[in-house]
PDB file of C-alpha atoms in Angstrom:
ATOM      1  CA  MET A  16       9.289  37.876  36.789  1.00 58.00           C
ATOM      2  CA  ASN A  17       8.013  41.120  38.394  1.00 77.00           C
ATOM      3  CA  TRP A  18       4.623  40.350  39.418  1.00 83.00           C
ATOM      4  CA  PHE A  19       3.461  43.410  37.753  1.00 86.00           C
ATOM      5  CA  PHE A  20       3.662  41.276  34.696  1.00 87.00           C
ATOM      6  CA  ILE A  21       2.488  38.151  35.640  1.00 88.00           C
ATOM      7  CA  ALA A  22      -0.778  40.302  37.109  1.00 88.00           C
ATOM      8  CA  LEU A  23      -1.066  41.472  33.709  1.00 91.00           C
ATOM      9  CA  TRP A  24      -2.048  37.922  32.090  1.00 93.00           C
ATOM     10  CA  ALA A  25      -4.702  38.423  33.829  1.00 91.00           C
ATOM     11  CA  PRO A  26      -6.749  41.131  32.367  1.00 88.00           C
ATOM     12  CA  PHE A  27      -5.445  40.223  28.264  1.00 92.00           C
ATOM     13  CA  LEU A  28      -7.175  36.400  29.406  1.00 93.00           C
ATOM     14  CA  LEU A  29      -9.904  38.452  30.774  1.00 86.00           C
ATOM     15  CA  ALA A  30     -10.490  40.104  27.482  1.00 85.00           C
ATOM     16  CA  CYS A  31      -9.730  37.367  25.527  1.00 89.00           C
ATOM     17  CA  ALA A  32     -13.301  35.756  27.129  1.00 86.00           C
ATOM     18  CA  ASN A  33     -15.024  39.277  27.422  1.00 78.00           C
ATOM     19  CA  HIS A  34     -14.433  39.462  23.640  1.00 82.00           C
ATOM     20  CA  ASN A  35     -15.373  35.307  23.335  1.00 84.00           C
ATOM     21  CA  ASP A  36     -18.779  36.005  25.372  1.00 77.00           C
ATOM     22  CA  LYS A  37     -19.992  38.908  23.098  1.00 75.00           C
ATOM     23  CA  PHE A  38     -20.195  35.998  20.213  1.00 79.00           C
ATOM     24  CA  LEU A  39     -21.304  33.341  22.051  1.00 77.00           C
ATOM     25  CA  LEU A  40     -24.465  36.330  23.117  1.00 70.00           C
ATOM     26  CA  SER A  41     -25.081  37.459  20.038  1.00 70.00           C
ATOM     27  CA  ARG A  42     -24.335  34.245  17.685  1.00 74.00           C
ATOM     28  CA  TYR A  43     -25.542  31.267  19.911  1.00 70.00           C
ATOM     29  CA  LEU A  44     -27.539  32.625  23.245  1.00 67.00           C
ATOM     30  CA  LYS A  45     -29.849  35.804  22.054  1.00 60.00           C
ATOM     31  CA  GLU A  46     -31.988  35.153  24.648  1.00 61.00           C
ATOM     32  CA  LYS A  47     -29.245  35.286  27.800  1.00 53.00           C
ATOM     33  CA  THR A  48     -29.455  32.932  29.148  1.00 69.00           C
ATOM     34  CA  ILE A  49     -27.654  33.969  32.697  1.00 78.00           C
ATOM     35  CA  GLY A  50     -28.569  30.183  34.231  1.00 82.00           C
ATOM     36  CA  SER A  51     -26.555  28.147  31.401  1.00 82.00           C
ATOM     37  CA  ILE A  52     -23.554  29.871  31.296  1.00 84.00           C
ATOM     38  CA  VAL A  53     -23.101  30.558  34.895  1.00 88.00           C
ATOM     39  CA  ILE A  54     -24.081  26.872  36.163  1.00 90.00           C
ATOM     40  CA  PHE A  55     -22.322  25.493  33.612  1.00 86.00           C
ATOM     41  CA  SER A  56     -18.872  27.913  34.063  1.00 87.00           C
ATOM     42  CA  SER A  57     -19.219  27.216  37.781  1.00 91.00           C
ATOM     43  CA  LEU A  58     -19.557  23.240  37.266  1.00 91.00           C
ATOM     44  CA  PHE A  59     -16.476  23.340  34.454  1.00 88.00           C
ATOM     45  CA  SER A  60     -14.732  24.132  37.631  1.00 88.00           C
ATOM     46  CA  GLY A  61     -14.161  20.814  38.755  1.00 90.00           C
ATOM     47  CA  VAL A  62     -12.036  19.879  36.243  1.00 88.00           C
ATOM     48  CA  ALA A  63      -9.497  21.829  37.646  1.00 88.00           C
ATOM     49  CA  ILE A  64      -9.360  19.739  40.544  1.00 92.00           C
ATOM     50  CA  PRO A  65      -8.354  16.916  39.322  1.00 92.00           C
ATOM     51  CA  ILE A  66      -4.953  18.544  37.347  1.00 90.00           C
ATOM     52  CA  LEU A  67      -4.253  20.307  40.900  1.00 89.00           C
ATOM     53  CA  LEU A  68      -4.579  17.126  42.811  1.00 91.00           C
ATOM     54  CA  PHE A  69      -2.010  15.966  40.832  1.00 90.00           C
ATOM     55  CA  ILE A  70      -0.463  18.864  41.721  1.00 87.00           C
ATOM     56  CA  GLN A  71      -0.445  19.043  44.954  1.00 85.00           C
ATOM     57  CA  PRO A  72      -1.254  15.607  46.407  1.00 88.00           C
ATOM     58  CA  ASP A  73      -1.567  17.087  50.493  1.00 87.00           C
ATOM     59  CA  VAL A  74      -4.721  19.462  49.757  1.00 86.00           C
ATOM     60  CA  TYR A  75      -6.542  17.669  52.630  1.00 87.00           C
ATOM     61  CA  GLU A  76      -4.042  18.823  54.604  1.00 83.00           C
ATOM     62  CA  VAL A  77      -5.531  22.083  56.229  1.00 87.00           C
ATOM     63  CA  SER A  78      -7.465  23.033  58.787  1.00 89.00           C
ATOM     64  CA  LEU A  79     -11.267  22.749  59.302  1.00 92.00           C
ATOM     65  CA  VAL A  80     -12.152  26.543  59.093  1.00 92.00           C
ATOM     66  CA  GLN A  81      -9.382  27.283  56.587  1.00 92.00           C
ATOM     67  CA  GLY A  82     -10.942  24.642  53.986  1.00 92.00           C
ATOM     68  CA  SER A  83     -14.325  26.026  54.474  1.00 94.00           C
ATOM     69  CA  ALA A  84     -12.874  29.653  54.374  1.00 94.00           C
ATOM     70  CA  LEU A  85     -11.165  28.595  50.801  1.00 93.00           C
ATOM     71  CA  VAL A  86     -14.802  26.954  50.174  1.00 95.00           C
ATOM     72  CA  VAL A  87     -16.483  30.010  50.653  1.00 95.00           C
ATOM     73  CA  THR A  88     -13.775  32.626  48.171  1.00 92.00           C
ATOM     74  CA  GLY A  89     -14.507  30.329  45.892  1.00 93.00           C
ATOM     75  CA  MET A  90     -18.797  30.087  46.570  1.00 94.00           C
ATOM     76  CA  LEU A  91     -17.925  34.364  46.717  1.00 94.00           C
ATOM     77  CA  SER A  92     -16.161  34.606  42.677  1.00 92.00           C
ATOM     78  CA  VAL A  93     -19.636  32.677  42.134  1.00 93.00           C
ATOM     79  CA  PHE A  94     -22.214  34.956  43.194  1.00 93.00           C
ATOM     80  CA  SER A  95     -20.479  37.905  41.796  1.00 92.00           C
ATOM     81  CA  ALA A  96     -20.114  37.003  38.553  1.00 88.00           C
ATOM     82  CA  VAL A  97     -24.384  36.320  38.961  1.00 89.00           C
ATOM     83  CA  CYS A  98     -23.915  39.510  40.345  1.00 90.00           C
ATOM     84  CA  TYR A  99     -21.804  40.967  37.068  1.00 83.00           C
ATOM     85  CA  LEU A 100     -23.985  39.200  34.469  1.00 80.00           C
ATOM     86  CA  HIS A 101     -27.359  39.777  35.642  1.00 82.00           C
ATOM     87  CA  ALA A 102     -26.134  43.923  35.247  1.00 81.00           C
ATOM     88  CA  LEU A 103     -25.004  43.600  32.437  1.00 73.00           C
ATOM     89  CA  ASP A 104     -28.489  42.107  31.368  1.00 75.00           C
ATOM     90  CA  ILE A 105     -29.868  45.197  32.419  1.00 76.00           C
ATOM     91  CA  ASP A 106     -27.698  47.771  30.838  1.00 69.00           C
ATOM     92  CA  GLU A 107     -24.530  47.906  28.676  1.00 63.00           C
ATOM     93  CA  ALA A 108     -20.905  47.097  29.132  1.00 63.00           C
ATOM     94  CA  SER A 109     -20.271  50.297  29.378  1.00 58.00           C
ATOM     95  CA  PHE A 110     -21.602  51.817  32.128  1.00 62.00           C
ATOM     96  CA  VAL A 111     -21.344  48.488  33.473  1.00 73.00           C
ATOM     97  CA  THR A 112     -17.638  47.184  33.512  1.00 69.00           C
ATOM     98  CA  PRO A 113     -16.262  50.485  35.211  1.00 68.00           C
ATOM     99  CA  PHE A 114     -17.644  49.433  38.597  1.00 74.00           C
ATOM    100  CA  TYR A 115     -15.571  46.917  38.725  1.00 75.00           C
ATOM    101  CA  GLN A 116     -12.483  49.815  38.881  1.00 70.00           C
ATOM    102  CA  THR A 117     -14.739  49.729  43.602  1.00 75.00           C
ATOM    103  CA  VAL A 118     -11.879  46.051  43.406  1.00 78.00           C
ATOM    104  CA  PRO A 119      -9.459  47.774  43.631  1.00 75.00           C
ATOM    105  CA  ILE A 120     -10.693  49.969  47.060  1.00 75.00           C
ATOM    106  CA  PHE A 121     -12.141  47.321  48.574  1.00 80.00           C
ATOM    107  CA  ALA A 122      -9.498  45.284  48.823  1.00 80.00           C
ATOM    108  CA  TYR A 123      -7.415  48.316  49.791  1.00 75.00           C
ATOM    109  CA  CYS A 124      -9.513  48.356  53.588  1.00 78.00           C
ATOM    110  CA  LEU A 125      -9.712  45.177  53.848  1.00 83.00           C
ATOM    111  CA  GLY A 126      -6.351  44.656  53.062  1.00 79.00           C
ATOM    112  CA  TYR A 127      -5.375  47.548  55.476  1.00 77.00           C
ATOM    113  CA  PHE A 128      -6.971  45.220  57.972  1.00 81.00           C
ATOM    114  CA  ILE A 129      -6.729  42.231  57.495  1.00 79.00           C
ATOM    115  CA  LEU A 130      -3.340  41.816  56.033  1.00 76.00           C
ATOM    116  CA  GLY A 131      -1.690  44.195  57.973  1.00 80.00           C
ATOM    117  CA  GLU A 132      -0.281  45.047  54.419  1.00 75.00           C
ATOM    118  CA  THR A 133       0.135  49.516  52.382  1.00 76.00           C
ATOM    119  CA  ILE A 134       1.142  51.164  49.689  1.00 73.00           C
ATOM    120  CA  THR A 135       3.947  53.078  48.959  1.00 78.00           C
ATOM    121  CA  LEU A 136       2.449  57.447  47.659  1.00 83.00           C
ATOM    122  CA  ALA A 137       4.021  56.661  44.068  1.00 81.00           C
ATOM    123  CA  GLN A 138       1.991  53.158  43.748  1.00 75.00           C
ATOM    124  CA  GLY A 139      -1.998  55.347  44.843  1.00 80.00           C
ATOM    125  CA  CYS A 140      -1.079  57.575  42.239  1.00 85.00           C
ATOM    126  CA  GLY A 141      -0.648  54.961  39.762  1.00 80.00           C
ATOM    127  CA  SER A 142      -3.791  52.918  41.393  1.00 78.00           C
ATOM    128  CA  LEU A 143      -5.930  56.149  40.980  1.00 84.00           C
ATOM    129  CA  VAL A 144      -4.164  57.459  37.001  1.00 84.00           C
ATOM    130  CA  ILE A 145      -4.771  53.606  36.647  1.00 77.00           C
ATOM    131  CA  ILE A 146      -8.566  54.079  38.031  1.00 79.00           C
ATOM    132  CA  VAL A 147     -10.100  57.428  35.548  1.00 82.00           C
ATOM    133  CA  GLY A 148      -7.593  55.644  32.676  1.00 75.00           C
ATOM    134  CA  ALA A 149     -10.241  52.903  33.006  1.00 71.00           C
ATOM    135  CA  ILE A 150     -13.203  54.765  33.561  1.00 74.00           C
ATOM    136  CA  ALA A 151     -12.033  57.255  30.737  1.00 74.00           C
ATOM    137  CA  LEU A 152     -12.299  54.804  28.861  1.00 66.00           C
ATOM    138  CA  SER A 153     -15.546  53.072  29.179  1.00 64.00           C
ATOM    139  CA  LEU A 154     -17.388  55.917  29.143  1.00 68.00           C
ATOM    140  CA  GLU A 155     -20.187  56.441  27.309  1.00 65.00           C
ATOM    141  CA  PHE A 156     -20.769  60.487  25.342  1.00 65.00           C
ATOM    142  CA  GLY A 157     -24.024  61.009  23.836  1.00 63.00           C
ATOM    143  CA  ARG A 158     -27.372  63.385  24.099  1.00 63.00           C
ATOM    144  CA  ARG A 159     -28.769  60.933  27.325  1.00 63.00           C
ATOM    145  CA  GLY A 160     -26.041  62.419  29.261  1.00 60.00           C
ATOM    146  CA  ILE A 161     -24.826  60.359  32.742  1.00 56.00           C
ATOM    147  CA  ARG A 162     -27.199  58.263  33.064  1.00 59.00           C
ATOM    148  CA  PHE A 163     -27.478  56.817  37.362  1.00 56.00           C
ATOM    149  CA  LYS A 164     -29.449  53.242  37.904  1.00 66.00           C
ATOM    150  CA  LYS A 165     -29.229  52.197  41.172  1.00 71.00           C
ATOM    151  CA  HIS A 166     -30.288  48.109  40.262  1.00 79.00           C
ATOM    152  CA  VAL A 167     -27.051  48.232  38.064  1.00 78.00           C
ATOM    153  CA  VAL A 168     -25.582  50.177  40.523  1.00 78.00           C
ATOM    154  CA  ALA A 169     -25.646  47.805  43.495  1.00 85.00           C
ATOM    155  CA  LEU A 170     -25.410  44.140  41.407  1.00 90.00           C
ATOM    156  CA  MET A 171     -21.563  45.362  41.286  1.00 84.00           C
ATOM    157  CA  LEU A 172     -20.863  47.100  43.977  1.00 86.00           C
ATOM    158  CA  ALA A 173     -22.265  43.940  45.366  1.00 93.00           C
ATOM    159  CA  ALA A 174     -19.675  41.997  42.482  1.00 91.00           C
ATOM    160  CA  SER A 175     -16.969  44.289  43.490  1.00 86.00           C
ATOM    161  CA  PHE A 176     -16.832  43.749  46.571  1.00 92.00           C
ATOM    162  CA  LEU A 177     -17.276  40.259  46.932  1.00 93.00           C
ATOM    163  CA  SER A 178     -14.353  39.454  44.433  1.00 89.00           C
ATOM    164  CA  ALA A 179     -11.999  42.590  46.515  1.00 88.00           C
ATOM    165  CA  ILE A 180     -12.845  39.702  49.678  1.00 91.00           C
ATOM    166  CA  ASN A 181     -11.707  36.702  47.815  1.00 88.00           C
ATOM    167  CA  GLY A 182      -8.748  38.045  47.065  1.00 84.00           C
ATOM    168  CA  VAL A 183      -8.076  39.257  51.057  1.00 86.00           C
ATOM    169  CA  ILE A 184      -9.252  35.279  52.499  1.00 89.00           C
ATOM    170  CA  PHE A 185      -6.944  33.334  49.824  1.00 86.00           C
ATOM    171  CA  LYS A 186      -4.194  35.359  50.328  1.00 84.00           C
ATOM    172  CA  LEU A 187      -4.813  35.568  53.842  1.00 86.00           C
ATOM    173  CA  ILE A 188      -4.657  31.372  53.916  1.00 90.00           C
ATOM    174  CA  ALA A 189      -2.354  30.386  51.355  1.00 86.00           C
ATOM    175  CA  VAL A 190       0.470  32.129  52.900  1.00 82.00           C
ATOM    176  CA  ASP A 191       0.330  30.319  55.547  1.00 84.00           C
ATOM    177  CA  ARG A 192      -0.850  26.196  52.857  1.00 86.00           C
ATOM    178  CA  GLY A 193      -0.087  26.861  49.900  1.00 85.00           C
ATOM    179  CA  PHE A 194      -0.753  28.978  46.943  1.00 87.00           C
ATOM    180  CA  TRP A 195      -1.864  25.315  45.119  1.00 89.00           C
ATOM    181  CA  VAL A 196      -3.525  24.093  47.890  1.00 90.00           C
ATOM    182  CA  ALA A 197      -5.241  27.375  48.370  1.00 90.00           C
ATOM    183  CA  LEU A 198      -6.678  27.372  44.427  1.00 90.00           C
ATOM    184  CA  PHE A 199      -7.751  23.595  44.886  1.00 94.00           C
ATOM    185  CA  TRP A 200     -10.332  24.906  47.503  1.00 94.00           C
ATOM    186  CA  GLY A 201     -11.456  27.438  46.470  1.00 93.00           C
ATOM    187  CA  PHE A 202     -12.185  25.628  42.731  1.00 93.00           C
ATOM    188  CA  ALA A 203     -13.958  23.461  45.493  1.00 95.00           C
ATOM    189  CA  GLY A 204     -16.552  26.161  46.069  1.00 96.00           C
ATOM    190  CA  GLN A 205     -17.327  27.520  42.876  1.00 94.00           C
ATOM    191  CA  VAL A 206     -17.778  23.117  41.774  1.00 96.00           C
ATOM    192  CA  ILE A 207     -20.445  23.227  45.167  1.00 96.00           C
ATOM    193  CA  ALA A 208     -22.427  26.805  44.418  1.00 95.00           C
ATOM    194  CA  GLY A 209     -22.954  25.389  40.988  1.00 94.00           C
ATOM    195  CA  LEU A 210     -24.762  22.587  42.260  1.00 95.00           C
ATOM    196  CA  ALA A 211     -26.503  24.843  44.750  1.00 94.00           C
ATOM    197  CA  LEU A 212     -28.459  26.997  41.606  1.00 93.00           C
ATOM    198  CA  LEU A 213     -28.769  23.682  39.790  1.00 93.00           C
ATOM    199  CA  ILE A 214     -30.443  22.592  42.859  1.00 93.00           C
ATOM    200  CA  CYS A 215     -32.353  25.051  44.606  1.00 92.00           C
ATOM    201  CA  VAL A 216     -32.202  27.740  41.967  1.00 90.00           C
ATOM    202  CA  PRO A 217     -35.545  26.509  39.077  1.00 90.00           C
ATOM    203  CA  ARG A 218     -35.329  28.811  36.552  1.00 87.00           C
ATOM    204  CA  TYR A 219     -30.768  28.645  36.469  1.00 87.00           C
ATOM    205  CA  ARG A 220     -31.707  24.666  36.336  1.00 89.00           C
ATOM    206  CA  ARG A 221     -34.146  25.905  33.138  1.00 86.00           C
ATOM    207  CA  ASP A 222     -31.899  28.020  31.465  1.00 82.00           C
ATOM    208  CA  PHE A 223     -29.058  24.604  31.661  1.00 85.00           C
ATOM    209  CA  ILE A 224     -31.117  21.635  31.174  1.00 85.00           C
ATOM    210  CA  GLY A 225     -32.315  23.672  28.052  1.00 80.00           C
ATOM    211  CA  LEU A 226     -28.946  24.355  26.466  1.00 76.00           C
ATOM    212  CA  PHE A 227     -28.783  20.693  26.653  1.00 76.00           C
ATOM    213  CA  LYS A 228     -31.327  19.579  25.897  1.00 73.00           C
ATOM    214  CA  GLN A 229     -31.195  22.294  22.459  1.00 70.00           C
ATOM    215  CA  GLN A 230     -27.819  21.005  21.924  1.00 59.00           C
ATOM    216  CA  LYS A 231     -25.791  23.796  21.417  1.00 68.00           C
ATOM    217  CA  VAL A 232     -23.090  21.541  21.044  1.00 75.00           C
ATOM    218  CA  ALA A 233     -21.236  24.858  19.971  1.00 78.00           C
ATOM    219  CA  ALA A 234     -22.265  27.723  23.101  1.00 78.00           C
ATOM    220  CA  LEU A 235     -20.782  24.669  25.469  1.00 80.00           C
ATOM    221  CA  GLY A 236     -17.724  24.486  24.119  1.00 85.00           C
ATOM    222  CA  LEU A 237     -17.343  28.261  24.098  1.00 85.00           C
ATOM    223  CA  ILE A 238     -18.775  29.128  27.278  1.00 83.00           C
ATOM    224  CA  ALA A 239     -16.238  25.998  28.613  1.00 85.00           C
ATOM    225  CA  VAL A 240     -13.008  28.205  25.886  1.00 89.00           C
ATOM    226  CA  SER A 241     -14.674  31.000  28.794  1.00 86.00           C
ATOM    227  CA  ARG A 242     -14.347  29.089  32.120  1.00 83.00           C
ATOM    228  CA  THR A 243     -10.997  28.001  31.060  1.00 88.00           C
ATOM    229  CA  LEU A 244      -9.821  31.565  29.958  1.00 91.00           C
ATOM    230  CA  PHE A 245     -11.490  32.152  33.722  1.00 85.00           C
ATOM    231  CA  SER A 246      -9.978  30.274  36.188  1.00 83.00           C
ATOM    232  CA  VAL A 247      -6.274  30.635  34.491  1.00 89.00           C
ATOM    233  CA  SER A 248      -6.685  34.333  34.445  1.00 89.00           C
ATOM    234  CA  GLU A 249      -8.458  34.111  38.535  1.00 82.00           C
ATOM    235  CA  ALA A 250      -5.174  31.086  39.394  1.00 84.00           C
ATOM    236  CA  VAL A 251      -2.715  34.581  38.053  1.00 89.00           C
ATOM    237  CA  THR A 252      -4.698  36.919  39.911  1.00 85.00           C
ATOM    238  CA  LEU A 253      -4.144  34.739  43.525  1.00 81.00           C
ATOM    239  CA  TYR A 254      -0.475  34.006  42.424  1.00 87.00           C
ATOM    240  CA  ALA A 255       0.509  37.708  42.585  1.00 88.00           C
ATOM    241  CA  THR A 256      -0.942  38.707  45.028  1.00 82.00           C
ATOM    242  CA  LEU A 257       1.487  36.855  46.834  1.00 83.00           C
ATOM    243  CA  GLN A 258       3.427  38.360  45.422  1.00 84.00           C
ATOM    244  CA  ALA A 259       2.991  41.782  45.660  1.00 83.00           C
ATOM    245  CA  PRO A 260      -0.466  44.291  47.668  1.00 81.00           C
ATOM    246  CA  VAL A 261      -3.693  42.583  46.775  1.00 77.00           C
ATOM    247  CA  ALA A 262      -5.563  46.394  46.434  1.00 72.00           C
ATOM    248  CA  LEU A 263      -2.302  46.875  43.805  1.00 77.00           C
ATOM    249  CA  VAL A 264      -2.635  43.720  41.746  1.00 82.00           C
ATOM    250  CA  LEU A 265      -6.338  44.011  41.805  1.00 75.00           C
ATOM    251  CA  VAL A 266      -5.169  47.299  40.425  1.00 76.00           C
ATOM    252  CA  VAL A 267      -4.260  45.761  37.174  1.00 82.00           C
ATOM    253  CA  ASN A 268      -6.792  44.601  36.903  1.00 79.00           C
ATOM    254  CA  SER A 269      -8.384  48.339  35.086  1.00 74.00           C
ATOM    255  CA  PHE A 270      -5.812  47.345  32.156  1.00 80.00           C
ATOM    256  CA  GLN A 271      -9.001  45.176  30.079  1.00 78.00           C
ATOM    257  CA  PRO A 272     -10.304  47.360  28.584  1.00 74.00           C
ATOM    258  CA  LEU A 273      -7.450  47.841  26.964  1.00 78.00           C
ATOM    259  CA  PHE A 274      -7.028  44.380  25.772  1.00 84.00           C
ATOM    260  CA  VAL A 275     -10.310  44.943  25.178  1.00 79.00           C
ATOM    261  CA  LEU A 276     -10.108  47.722  22.464  1.00 79.00           C
ATOM    262  CA  VAL A 277      -7.226  46.369  20.699  1.00 84.00           C
ATOM    263  CA  LEU A 278      -8.341  42.689  20.564  1.00 84.00           C
ATOM    264  CA  GLY A 279     -11.355  44.855  19.318  1.00 81.00           C
ATOM    265  CA  ILE A 280      -9.861  46.594  16.576  1.00 83.00           C
ATOM    266  CA  LEU A 281      -7.865  43.348  15.796  1.00 85.00           C
ATOM    267  CA  LEU A 282     -10.880  41.810  14.934  1.00 82.00           C
ATOM    268  CA  THR A 283     -12.948  44.069  13.239  1.00 81.00           C
ATOM    269  CA  THR A 284     -10.458  44.569  10.442  1.00 80.00           C
ATOM    270  CA  PHE A 285      -8.998  41.480  10.425  1.00 81.00           C
ATOM    271  CA  LEU A 286     -12.919  38.726  11.713  1.00 78.00           C
ATOM    272  CA  PRO A 287     -15.182  41.795  11.569  1.00 75.00           C
ATOM    273  CA  GLY A 288     -17.639  39.008  10.823  1.00 73.00           C
ATOM    274  CA  VAL A 289     -17.159  38.151  15.081  1.00 69.00           C
ATOM    275  CA  SER A 290     -16.725  41.833  16.316  1.00 66.00           C
ATOM    276  CA  LYS A 291     -17.136  44.969  16.235  1.00 66.00           C
ATOM    277  CA  GLU A 292     -15.332  48.224  17.236  1.00 64.00           C
ATOM    278  CA  SER A 293     -15.638  52.229  16.462  1.00 66.00           C
ATOM    279  CA  LEU A 294     -12.971  53.866  14.911  1.00 66.00           C
ATOM    280  CA  GLY A 295     -14.320  57.318  14.532  1.00 70.00           C
ATOM    281  CA  ARG A 296     -12.234  59.782  15.248  1.00 73.00           C
ATOM    282  CA  MET A 297     -14.103  61.450  18.884  1.00 72.00           C
ATOM    283  CA  LYS A 298     -14.334  57.371  20.069  1.00 70.00           C
ATOM    284  CA  MET A 299     -10.869  56.450  19.213  1.00 73.00           C
ATOM    285  CA  LEU A 300      -9.964  59.959  20.487  1.00 77.00           C
ATOM    286  CA  GLN A 301     -11.009  58.816  23.676  1.00 72.00           C
ATOM    287  CA  LYS A 302      -9.849  55.532  24.051  1.00 71.00           C
ATOM    288  CA  GLY A 303      -6.369  57.047  22.989  1.00 77.00           C
ATOM    289  CA  VAL A 304      -6.066  59.353  26.360  1.00 80.00           C
ATOM    290  CA  GLY A 305      -7.990  56.193  28.968  1.00 75.00           C
ATOM    291  CA  MET A 306      -4.482  54.076  26.991  1.00 71.00           C
ATOM    292  CA  GLY A 307      -1.934  56.728  27.868  1.00 79.00           C
ATOM    293  CA  LEU A 308      -3.289  57.143  31.006  1.00 81.00           C
ATOM    294  CA  MET A 309      -3.191  53.697  32.138  1.00 73.00           C
ATOM    295  CA  LEU A 310       0.045  52.955  31.047  1.00 73.00           C
ATOM    296  CA  VAL A 311       1.288  55.990  32.920  1.00 80.00           C
ATOM    297  CA  GLY A 312      -0.751  54.120  35.571  1.00 77.00           C
ATOM    298  CA  GLY A 313       0.887  51.243  35.548  1.00 69.00           C
ATOM    299  CA  TYR A 314       4.847  52.610  35.962  1.00 72.00           C
ATOM    300  CA  LEU A 315       3.662  53.716  38.998  1.00 76.00           C
ATOM    301  CA  ILE A 316       2.447  51.012  40.388  1.00 67.00           C
ATOM    302  CA  SER A 317       5.597  48.669  39.044  1.00 60.00           C
ATOM    303  CA  ARG A 318       8.360  50.637  40.416  1.00 65.00           C
TER     304      ARG A 318
END
């Protein structure tokens, strides 16, 4: 299967997780307890560890440097999520999400210097078109105009940079040691990061313990669903980086707004109690232009 279609599963799964998170926050966690989400999601990654051990028993056959680096990538993915959730707590998703389109830019720079990767002119143009399309889908037109929020920008640039480092380091080691081995140590790093936040950040610890005291079983189930979707999405993305330049694989994640839109329309039509999408004429025109650009860009980078 072409690497592009493999990588395309990642933004679809992320879009499913986005709608699940939106339902979770609006229905069960209206106070937006970020700590409970981050810690439970990180610790839930431990469920995948015995599964990976069954698939690849020789996961311990890595050097100390390689194992440590992979653990760090897992921890970076958690800290990236922390930055994203705090940015989302400050401003609406329509302003926050577009900054993830800077991940391929960071990945290209890191991939060029660390992995020696290059892309063709057509692939570069396709990447640019996808980024423009994703931004077009994410713009919000109104009387307030375009706002610049330095705190949100700083948080999302940090999240994007950490995600790019994660992808590049993973590929650097996975090419040598194998996909499953690298994935195992990455998940181990996520669990370690979750434990560190639980022990060292009192506010997060209170949020996490409070979630269990309130016996929000449904909330825990929805968080587990999101964590599973994010984990599978991350695994798909990291696997695709072994088939193509990291920057190109991460650009494919720009299809996430497209999938979010399509799923939103379907949910609005058939399950309005779960999600509601704006279907006004101007909104649909904006979304149509964005989708068209992303499809053209996808064609260019898959050539």
